[in-house]
PDB file of C-alpha atoms in Angstrom:
ATOM      1  CA  UNK A1203     160.610  67.517 210.558  1.00 50.00           C
ATOM      2  CA  UNK A1204     160.404  63.785 211.303  1.00 45.00           C
ATOM      3  CA  UNK A1205     160.973  64.464 214.998  1.00 47.00           C
ATOM      4  CA  UNK A1206     157.778  66.514 214.801  1.00 45.00           C
ATOM      5  CA  UNK A1207     155.947  63.727 212.945  1.00 42.00           C
ATOM      6  CA  UNK A1208     156.979  61.153 215.558  1.00 49.00           C
ATOM      7  CA  UNK A1209     155.918  63.499 218.338  1.00 48.00           C
ATOM      8  CA  UNK A1210     152.605  64.275 216.665  1.00 42.00           C
ATOM      9  CA  UNK A1211     151.621  60.587 216.317  1.00 44.00           C
ATOM     10  CA  UNK A1212     153.633  58.825 219.023  1.00 51.00           C
ATOM     11  CA  UNK A1213     151.474  55.681 219.076  1.00 51.00           C
ATOM     12  CA  UNK A1214     152.167  54.570 215.490  1.00 64.00           C
ATOM     13  CA  UNK A1215     155.348  53.418 213.781  1.00 84.00           C
ATOM     14  CA  UNK A1216     155.423  55.528 210.628  1.00 82.00           C
ATOM     15  CA  UNK A1217     156.887  58.691 212.155  1.00 83.00           C
ATOM     16  CA  UNK A1218     159.671  56.742 213.853  1.00 89.00           C
ATOM     17  CA  UNK A1219     160.333  54.813 210.642  1.00 91.00           C
ATOM     18  CA  UNK A1220     160.844  58.033 208.695  1.00 89.00           C
ATOM     19  CA  UNK A1221     162.953  59.483 211.506  1.00 89.00           C
ATOM     20  CA  UNK A1222     165.141  56.366 211.500  1.00 92.00           C
ATOM     21  CA  UNK A1223     165.699  56.686 207.747  1.00 92.00           C
ATOM     22  CA  UNK A1224     166.548  60.389 208.000  1.00 91.00           C
ATOM     23  CA  UNK A1225     168.988  59.898 210.855  1.00 92.00           C
ATOM     24  CA  UNK A1226     170.741  57.060 209.022  1.00 94.00           C
ATOM     25  CA  UNK A1227     171.164  59.239 205.934  1.00 93.00           C
ATOM     26  CA  UNK A1228     172.643  61.919 208.164  1.00 92.00           C
ATOM     27  CA  UNK A1229     175.156  59.420 209.504  1.00 91.00           C
ATOM     28  CA  UNK A1230     173.702  59.463 213.016  1.00 92.00           C
ATOM     29  CA  UNK A1231     173.586  55.702 213.394  1.00 92.00           C
ATOM     30  CA  UNK A1232     173.140  55.490 217.165  1.00 91.00           C
ATOM     31  CA  UNK A1233     170.240  57.924 217.032  1.00 92.00           C
ATOM     32  CA  UNK A1234     168.790  56.012 214.074  1.00 93.00           C
ATOM     33  CA  UNK A1235     168.859  52.801 216.115  1.00 94.00           C
ATOM     34  CA  UNK A1236     166.855  54.491 218.854  1.00 93.00           C
ATOM     35  CA  UNK A1237     164.298  55.680 216.303  1.00 92.00           C
ATOM     36  CA  UNK A1238     164.057  52.263 214.643  1.00 92.00           C
ATOM     37  CA  UNK A1239     163.618  50.644 218.034  1.00 93.00           C
ATOM     38  CA  UNK A1240     160.793  53.087 218.655  1.00 91.00           C
ATOM     39  CA  UNK A1241     159.192  52.064 215.353  1.00 93.00           C
ATOM     40  CA  UNK A1242     159.167  48.310 216.077  1.00 94.00           C
ATOM     41  CA  UNK A1243     157.560  48.915 219.463  1.00 89.00           C
ATOM     42  CA  UNK A1244     154.522  50.687 217.991  1.00 87.00           C
ATOM     43  CA  UNK A1245     151.397  49.830 216.054  1.00 89.00           C
ATOM     44  CA  UNK A1246     151.852  49.576 212.338  1.00 89.00           C
ATOM     45  CA  UNK A1247     155.444  48.337 212.504  1.00 93.00           C
ATOM     46  CA  UNK A1248     156.408  46.342 209.423  1.00 94.00           C
ATOM     47  CA  UNK A1249     158.890  43.533 208.895  1.00 96.00           C
ATOM     48  CA  UNK A1250     161.157  46.078 207.170  1.00 96.00           C
ATOM     49  CA  UNK A1251     161.330  48.086 210.411  1.00 96.00           C
ATOM     50  CA  UNK A1252     162.651  45.031 212.254  1.00 96.00           C
ATOM     51  CA  UNK A1253     165.143  44.299 209.486  1.00 96.00           C
ATOM     52  CA  UNK A1254     166.397  47.896 209.520  1.00 96.00           C
ATOM     53  CA  UNK A1255     166.848  47.798 213.292  1.00 97.00           C
ATOM     54  CA  UNK A1256     168.966  44.650 213.120  1.00 97.00           C
ATOM     55  CA  UNK A1257     170.924  45.934 210.130  1.00 96.00           C
ATOM     56  CA  UNK A1258     171.820  49.157 211.929  1.00 96.00           C
ATOM     57  CA  UNK A1259     172.804  47.323 215.104  1.00 96.00           C
ATOM     58  CA  UNK A1260     175.093  45.016 213.152  1.00 95.00           C
ATOM     59  CA  UNK A1261     176.602  48.040 211.401  1.00 91.00           C
ATOM     60  CA  UNK A1262     178.178  48.885 214.752  1.00 87.00           C
ATOM     61  CA  UNK A1263     181.776  47.767 215.350  1.00 83.00           C
ATOM     62  CA  UNK A1264     182.534  44.969 217.794  1.00 73.00           C
ATOM     63  CA  UNK A1265     181.978  44.427 220.589  1.00 87.00           C
ATOM     64  CA  UNK A1266     178.238  44.941 220.552  1.00 89.00           C
ATOM     65  CA  UNK A1267     176.553  45.768 223.818  1.00 91.00           C
ATOM     66  CA  UNK A1268     174.572  43.070 225.590  1.00 93.00           C
ATOM     67  CA  UNK A1269     171.389  45.119 225.287  1.00 93.00           C
ATOM     68  CA  UNK A1270     171.870  45.393 221.517  1.00 94.00           C
ATOM     69  CA  UNK A1271     172.197  41.618 221.160  1.00 94.00           C
ATOM     70  CA  UNK A1272     169.105  41.229 223.313  1.00 95.00           C
ATOM     71  CA  UNK A1273     167.246  43.631 221.005  1.00 95.00           C
ATOM     72  CA  UNK A1274     168.201  41.494 218.003  1.00 97.00           C
ATOM     73  CA  UNK A1275     167.149  38.278 219.756  1.00 97.00           C
ATOM     74  CA  UNK A1276     163.841  39.871 220.758  1.00 96.00           C
ATOM     75  CA  UNK A1277     163.228  40.987 217.176  1.00 96.00           C
ATOM     76  CA  UNK A1278     163.868  37.470 215.898  1.00 97.00           C
ATOM     77  CA  UNK A1279     161.463  35.933 218.422  1.00 97.00           C
ATOM     78  CA  UNK A1280     158.805  38.544 217.643  1.00 96.00           C
ATOM     79  CA  UNK A1281     158.985  37.790 213.928  1.00 97.00           C
ATOM     80  CA  UNK A1282     158.843  34.052 214.575  1.00 97.00           C
ATOM     81  CA  UNK A1283     155.742  34.515 216.707  1.00 97.00           C
ATOM     82  CA  UNK A1284     154.062  36.714 214.090  1.00 96.00           C
ATOM     83  CA  UNK A1285     154.888  34.218 211.353  1.00 97.00           C
ATOM     84  CA  UNK A1286     153.498  31.362 213.406  1.00 96.00           C
ATOM     85  CA  UNK A1287     150.316  33.234 214.336  1.00 95.00           C
ATOM     86  CA  UNK A1288     149.540  34.415 210.822  1.00 95.00           C
ATOM     87  CA  UNK A1289     151.203  31.543 208.907  1.00 96.00           C
ATOM     88  CA  UNK A1290     153.553  33.889 207.056  1.00 96.00           C
ATOM     89  CA  UNK A1291     156.294  31.924 205.331  1.00 96.00           C
ATOM     90  CA  UNK A1292     158.162  35.003 204.109  1.00 96.00           C
ATOM     91  CA  UNK A1293     158.283  36.444 207.627  1.00 97.00           C
ATOM     92  CA  UNK A1294     159.505  33.114 208.962  1.00 97.00           C
ATOM     93  CA  UNK A1295     162.337  33.173 206.409  1.00 97.00           C
ATOM     94  CA  UNK A1296     163.293  36.695 207.478  1.00 97.00           C
ATOM     95  CA  UNK A1297     163.279  35.666 211.148  1.00 98.00           C
ATOM     96  CA  UNK A1298     165.641  32.730 210.644  1.00 98.00           C
ATOM     97  CA  UNK A1299     167.793  34.774 208.282  1.00 96.00           C
ATOM     98  CA  UNK A1300     168.265  37.417 210.992  1.00 97.00           C
ATOM     99  CA  UNK A1301     168.904  34.677 213.530  1.00 97.00           C
ATOM    100  CA  UNK A1302     171.705  33.350 211.343  1.00 96.00           C
ATOM    101  CA  UNK A1303     173.191  36.850 211.197  1.00 95.00           C
ATOM    102  CA  UNK A1304     173.068  36.921 214.989  1.00 96.00           C
ATOM    103  CA  UNK A1305     174.707  33.487 215.164  1.00 96.00           C
ATOM    104  CA  UNK A1306     177.548  34.579 212.880  1.00 93.00           C
ATOM    105  CA  UNK A1307     178.086  37.848 214.749  1.00 93.00           C
ATOM    106  CA  UNK A1308     178.250  36.050 218.119  1.00 93.00           C
ATOM    107  CA  UNK A1309     180.152  33.012 216.759  1.00 92.00           C
ATOM    108  CA  UNK A1310     177.355  30.740 217.969  1.00 95.00           C
ATOM    109  CA  UNK A1311     177.843  27.715 215.727  1.00 94.00           C
ATOM    110  CA  UNK A1312     175.087  25.609 217.275  1.00 96.00           C
ATOM    111  CA  UNK A1313     172.588  28.414 216.612  1.00 97.00           C
ATOM    112  CA  UNK A1314     173.936  28.797 213.077  1.00 97.00           C
ATOM    113  CA  UNK A1315     173.360  25.094 212.457  1.00 97.00           C
ATOM    114  CA  UNK A1316     169.760  25.337 213.690  1.00 97.00           C
ATOM    115  CA  UNK A1317     168.773  28.447 211.751  1.00 97.00           C
ATOM    116  CA  UNK A1318     170.442  27.258 208.531  1.00 97.00           C
ATOM    117  CA  UNK A1319     168.595  23.948 208.862  1.00 97.00           C
ATOM    118  CA  UNK A1320     165.308  25.847 209.103  1.00 97.00           C
ATOM    119  CA  UNK A1321     166.193  27.979 206.082  1.00 97.00           C
ATOM    120  CA  UNK A1322     167.002  24.817 204.139  1.00 96.00           C
ATOM    121  CA  UNK A1323     163.400  23.738 204.728  1.00 96.00           C
ATOM    122  CA  UNK A1324     161.842  27.127 203.980  1.00 97.00           C
ATOM    123  CA  UNK A1325     163.992  28.346 201.080  1.00 94.00           C
ATOM    124  CA  UNK A1326     166.175  25.461 199.867  1.00 94.00           C
ATOM    125  CA  UNK A1327     168.854  26.054 197.292  1.00 92.00           C
ATOM    126  CA  UNK A1328     169.008  29.831 197.551  1.00 93.00           C
ATOM    127  CA  UNK A1329     172.465  31.445 197.550  1.00 91.00           C
ATOM    128  CA  UNK A1330     171.971  32.607 201.132  1.00 92.00           C
ATOM    129  CA  UNK A1331     170.884  29.182 202.384  1.00 95.00           C
ATOM    130  CA  UNK A1332     173.664  27.349 200.563  1.00 95.00           C
ATOM    131  CA  UNK A1333     176.332  29.690 201.909  1.00 94.00           C
ATOM    132  CA  UNK A1334     175.073  29.263 205.476  1.00 95.00           C
ATOM    133  CA  UNK A1335     174.902  25.475 205.169  1.00 96.00           C
ATOM    134  CA  UNK A1336     178.411  25.482 203.730  1.00 96.00           C
ATOM    135  CA  UNK A1337     179.669  27.563 206.658  1.00 95.00           C
ATOM    136  CA  UNK A1338     178.225  24.990 209.064  1.00 96.00           C
ATOM    137  CA  UNK A1339     179.838  22.134 207.129  1.00 95.00           C
ATOM    138  CA  UNK A1340     183.186  23.931 207.217  1.00 94.00           C
ATOM    139  CA  UNK A1341     182.929  24.458 210.966  1.00 93.00           C
ATOM    140  CA  UNK A1342     182.085  20.782 211.463  1.00 93.00           C
ATOM    141  CA  UNK A1343     184.986  19.770 209.201  1.00 93.00           C
ATOM    142  CA  UNK A1344     182.455  17.868 207.116  1.00 94.00           C
ATOM    143  CA  UNK A1345     184.318  17.560 203.827  1.00 93.00           C
ATOM    144  CA  UNK A1346     181.645  15.573 201.884  1.00 94.00           C
ATOM    145  CA  UNK A1347     178.908  18.046 202.850  1.00 96.00           C
ATOM    146  CA  UNK A1348     181.084  21.065 201.997  1.00 95.00           C
ATOM    147  CA  UNK A1349     181.956  19.574 198.605  1.00 95.00           C
ATOM    148  CA  UNK A1350     178.308  18.717 197.908  1.00 96.00           C
ATOM    149  CA  UNK A1351     177.178  22.257 198.770  1.00 96.00           C
ATOM    150  CA  UNK A1352     179.926  23.795 196.623  1.00 95.00           C
ATOM    151  CA  UNK A1353     178.803  21.659 193.672  1.00 96.00           C
ATOM    152  CA  UNK A1354     175.176  22.626 194.281  1.00 95.00           C
ATOM    153  CA  UNK A1355     176.199  26.292 194.398  1.00 94.00           C
ATOM    154  CA  UNK A1356     177.761  25.893 190.952  1.00 94.00           C
ATOM    155  CA  UNK A1357     174.539  24.292 189.658  1.00 93.00           C
ATOM    156  CA  UNK A1358     172.543  27.233 191.031  1.00 91.00           C
ATOM    157  CA  UNK A1359     174.802  29.644 189.112  1.00 88.00           C
ATOM    158  CA  UNK A1360     176.235  31.434 192.112  1.00 88.00           C
ATOM    159  CA  UNK A1361     179.074  33.845 191.416  1.00 89.00           C
ATOM    160  CA  UNK A1362     182.139  31.949 190.072  1.00 92.00           C
ATOM    161  CA  UNK A1363     184.298  33.647 192.718  1.00 92.00           C
ATOM    162  CA  UNK A1364     181.982  32.439 195.490  1.00 91.00           C
ATOM    163  CA  UNK A1365     181.831  28.916 194.054  1.00 93.00           C
ATOM    164  CA  UNK A1366     185.614  28.755 193.737  1.00 94.00           C
ATOM    165  CA  UNK A1367     186.072  29.862 197.338  1.00 93.00           C
ATOM    166  CA  UNK A1368     183.570  27.241 198.476  1.00 94.00           C
ATOM    167  CA  UNK A1369     185.384  24.534 196.516  1.00 94.00           C
ATOM    168  CA  UNK A1370     188.785  25.623 197.801  1.00 94.00           C
ATOM    169  CA  UNK A1371     187.491  25.678 201.349  1.00 94.00           C
ATOM    170  CA  UNK A1372     186.024  22.184 200.988  1.00 93.00           C
ATOM    171  CA  UNK A1373     189.283  20.855 199.559  1.00 91.00           C
ATOM    172  CA  UNK A1374     191.204  22.278 202.512  1.00 91.00           C
ATOM    173  CA  UNK A1375     189.293  20.079 204.953  1.00 90.00           C
ATOM    174  CA  UNK A1376     190.894  16.844 206.108  1.00 74.00           C
ATOM    175  CA  UNK A1377     189.114  13.499 205.747  1.00 68.00           C
ATOM    176  CA  UNK A1378     187.936  11.880 208.990  1.00 58.00           C
ATOM    177  CA  UNK A1379     190.775   9.354 209.057  1.00 51.00           C
ATOM    178  CA  UNK A1380     193.374  12.102 208.673  1.00 53.00           C
ATOM    179  CA  UNK A1381     191.752  14.175 211.423  1.00 49.00           C
ATOM    180  CA  UNK A1382     191.928  11.189 213.726  1.00 50.00           C
ATOM    181  CA  UNK A1383     195.627  10.716 213.127  1.00 48.00           C
ATOM    182  CA  UNK A1384     196.402  14.313 214.027  1.00 48.00           C
ATOM    183  CA  UNK A1385     195.049  13.694 217.549  1.00 48.00           C
ATOM    184  CA  UNK A1386     197.791  12.206 219.756  1.00 46.00           C
ATOM    185  CA  UNK A1387     195.175  10.547 221.970  1.00 54.00           C
ATOM    186  CA  UNK A1388     193.771   8.686 219.004  1.00 41.00           C
ATOM    187  CA  UNK A1389     197.281   7.761 217.900  1.00 40.00           C
ATOM    188  CA  UNK A1390     198.108   6.311 221.312  1.00 49.00           C
ATOM    189  CA  UNK A1391     194.880   4.333 221.322  1.00 50.00           C
ATOM    190  CA  UNK A1392     195.585   2.930 217.865  1.00 44.00           C
ATOM    191  CA  UNK A1393     199.153   2.002 218.815  1.00 46.00           C
ATOM    192  CA  UNK A1394     197.936   0.286 221.994  1.00 48.00           C
ATOM    193  CA  UNK A1395     195.264  -1.677 220.110  1.00 47.00           C
ATOM    194  CA  UNK A1396     197.795  -2.753 217.475  1.00 42.00           C
ATOM    195  CA  UNK A1397     200.266  -3.877 220.127  1.00 46.00           C
ATOM    196  CA  UNK A1398     197.649  -5.868 222.018  1.00 48.00           C
ATOM    197  CA  UNK A1399     196.402  -7.456 218.812  1.00 49.00           C
ATOM    198  CA  UNK A1400     199.991  -8.390 217.928  1.00 46.00           C
ATOM    199  CA  UNK A1401     200.587  -9.992 221.311  1.00 51.00           C
ATOM    200  CA  UNK A1402     197.363 -11.975 221.062  1.00 51.00           C
ATOM    201  CA  UNK A1403     198.257 -13.171 217.585  1.00 52.00           C
ATOM    202  CA  UNK A1404     201.742 -14.105 218.764  1.00 53.00           C
ATOM    203  CA  UNK A1405     200.379 -16.155 221.675  1.00 56.00           C
ATOM    204  CA  UNK A1406     198.052 -17.993 219.328  1.00 58.00           C
ATOM    205  CA  UNK A1407     200.970 -18.909 217.067  1.00 56.00           C
ATOM    206  CA  UNK A1408     203.260 -19.982 219.948  1.00 53.00           C
ATOM    207  CA  UNK A1409     202.825 -23.633 221.074  1.00 55.00           C
ATOM    208  CA  UNK A1410     201.491 -24.027 224.637  1.00 47.00           C
ATOM    209  CA  UNK A1411     204.507 -26.034 225.810  1.00 49.00           C
ATOM    210  CA  UNK A1412     206.907 -23.429 224.443  1.00 48.00           C
ATOM    211  CA  UNK A1413     205.054 -20.724 226.383  1.00 46.00           C
ATOM    212  CA  UNK A1414     205.279 -22.829 229.570  1.00 46.00           C
ATOM    213  CA  UNK A1415     209.018 -23.459 229.204  1.00 48.00           C
TER     214      UNK A1415
END
């Protein structure tokens, strides 16, 4: 039926939207992705159509195809542009939220840091934003930030299980001075500096004539 609707009005999104929903319910995910992609490319496409497209793509097992990742990136940029043009804060939030999903799926930590920073400006203190900021802090081994975000999550009444995992994760991080001393290059540098400082101090304490003897 929805194939017929999409064929009858091929220039608008609604038929493809309904077809995407029907195909997903039937378990035909690849076909649903094609239909959803058709919806976002036509007049009348809504933010929900873009979200459904990305959701279905990310429902696929790894590794995702390059074209699929490009489709997600294109969707994110389209939503950003629409939000900027029409000054739509909610759409901007959705765009950066999807971008963070893309960053996590592709293990792009620099992108995750950027999109979570934007979400912190647009929707600060939400469970989603806090969890993303915490993930960035964990990746950066930033113990104070991870602990602060875990405490803030508790204040915001996030699930006790989530808060406990955030606190445990933060506690597992090493302080900066301990991280430094697990790097053999830093250890060698410290040892060298200490030795040089000791020799300098020794020369200062040794009388000039005794050094010349």
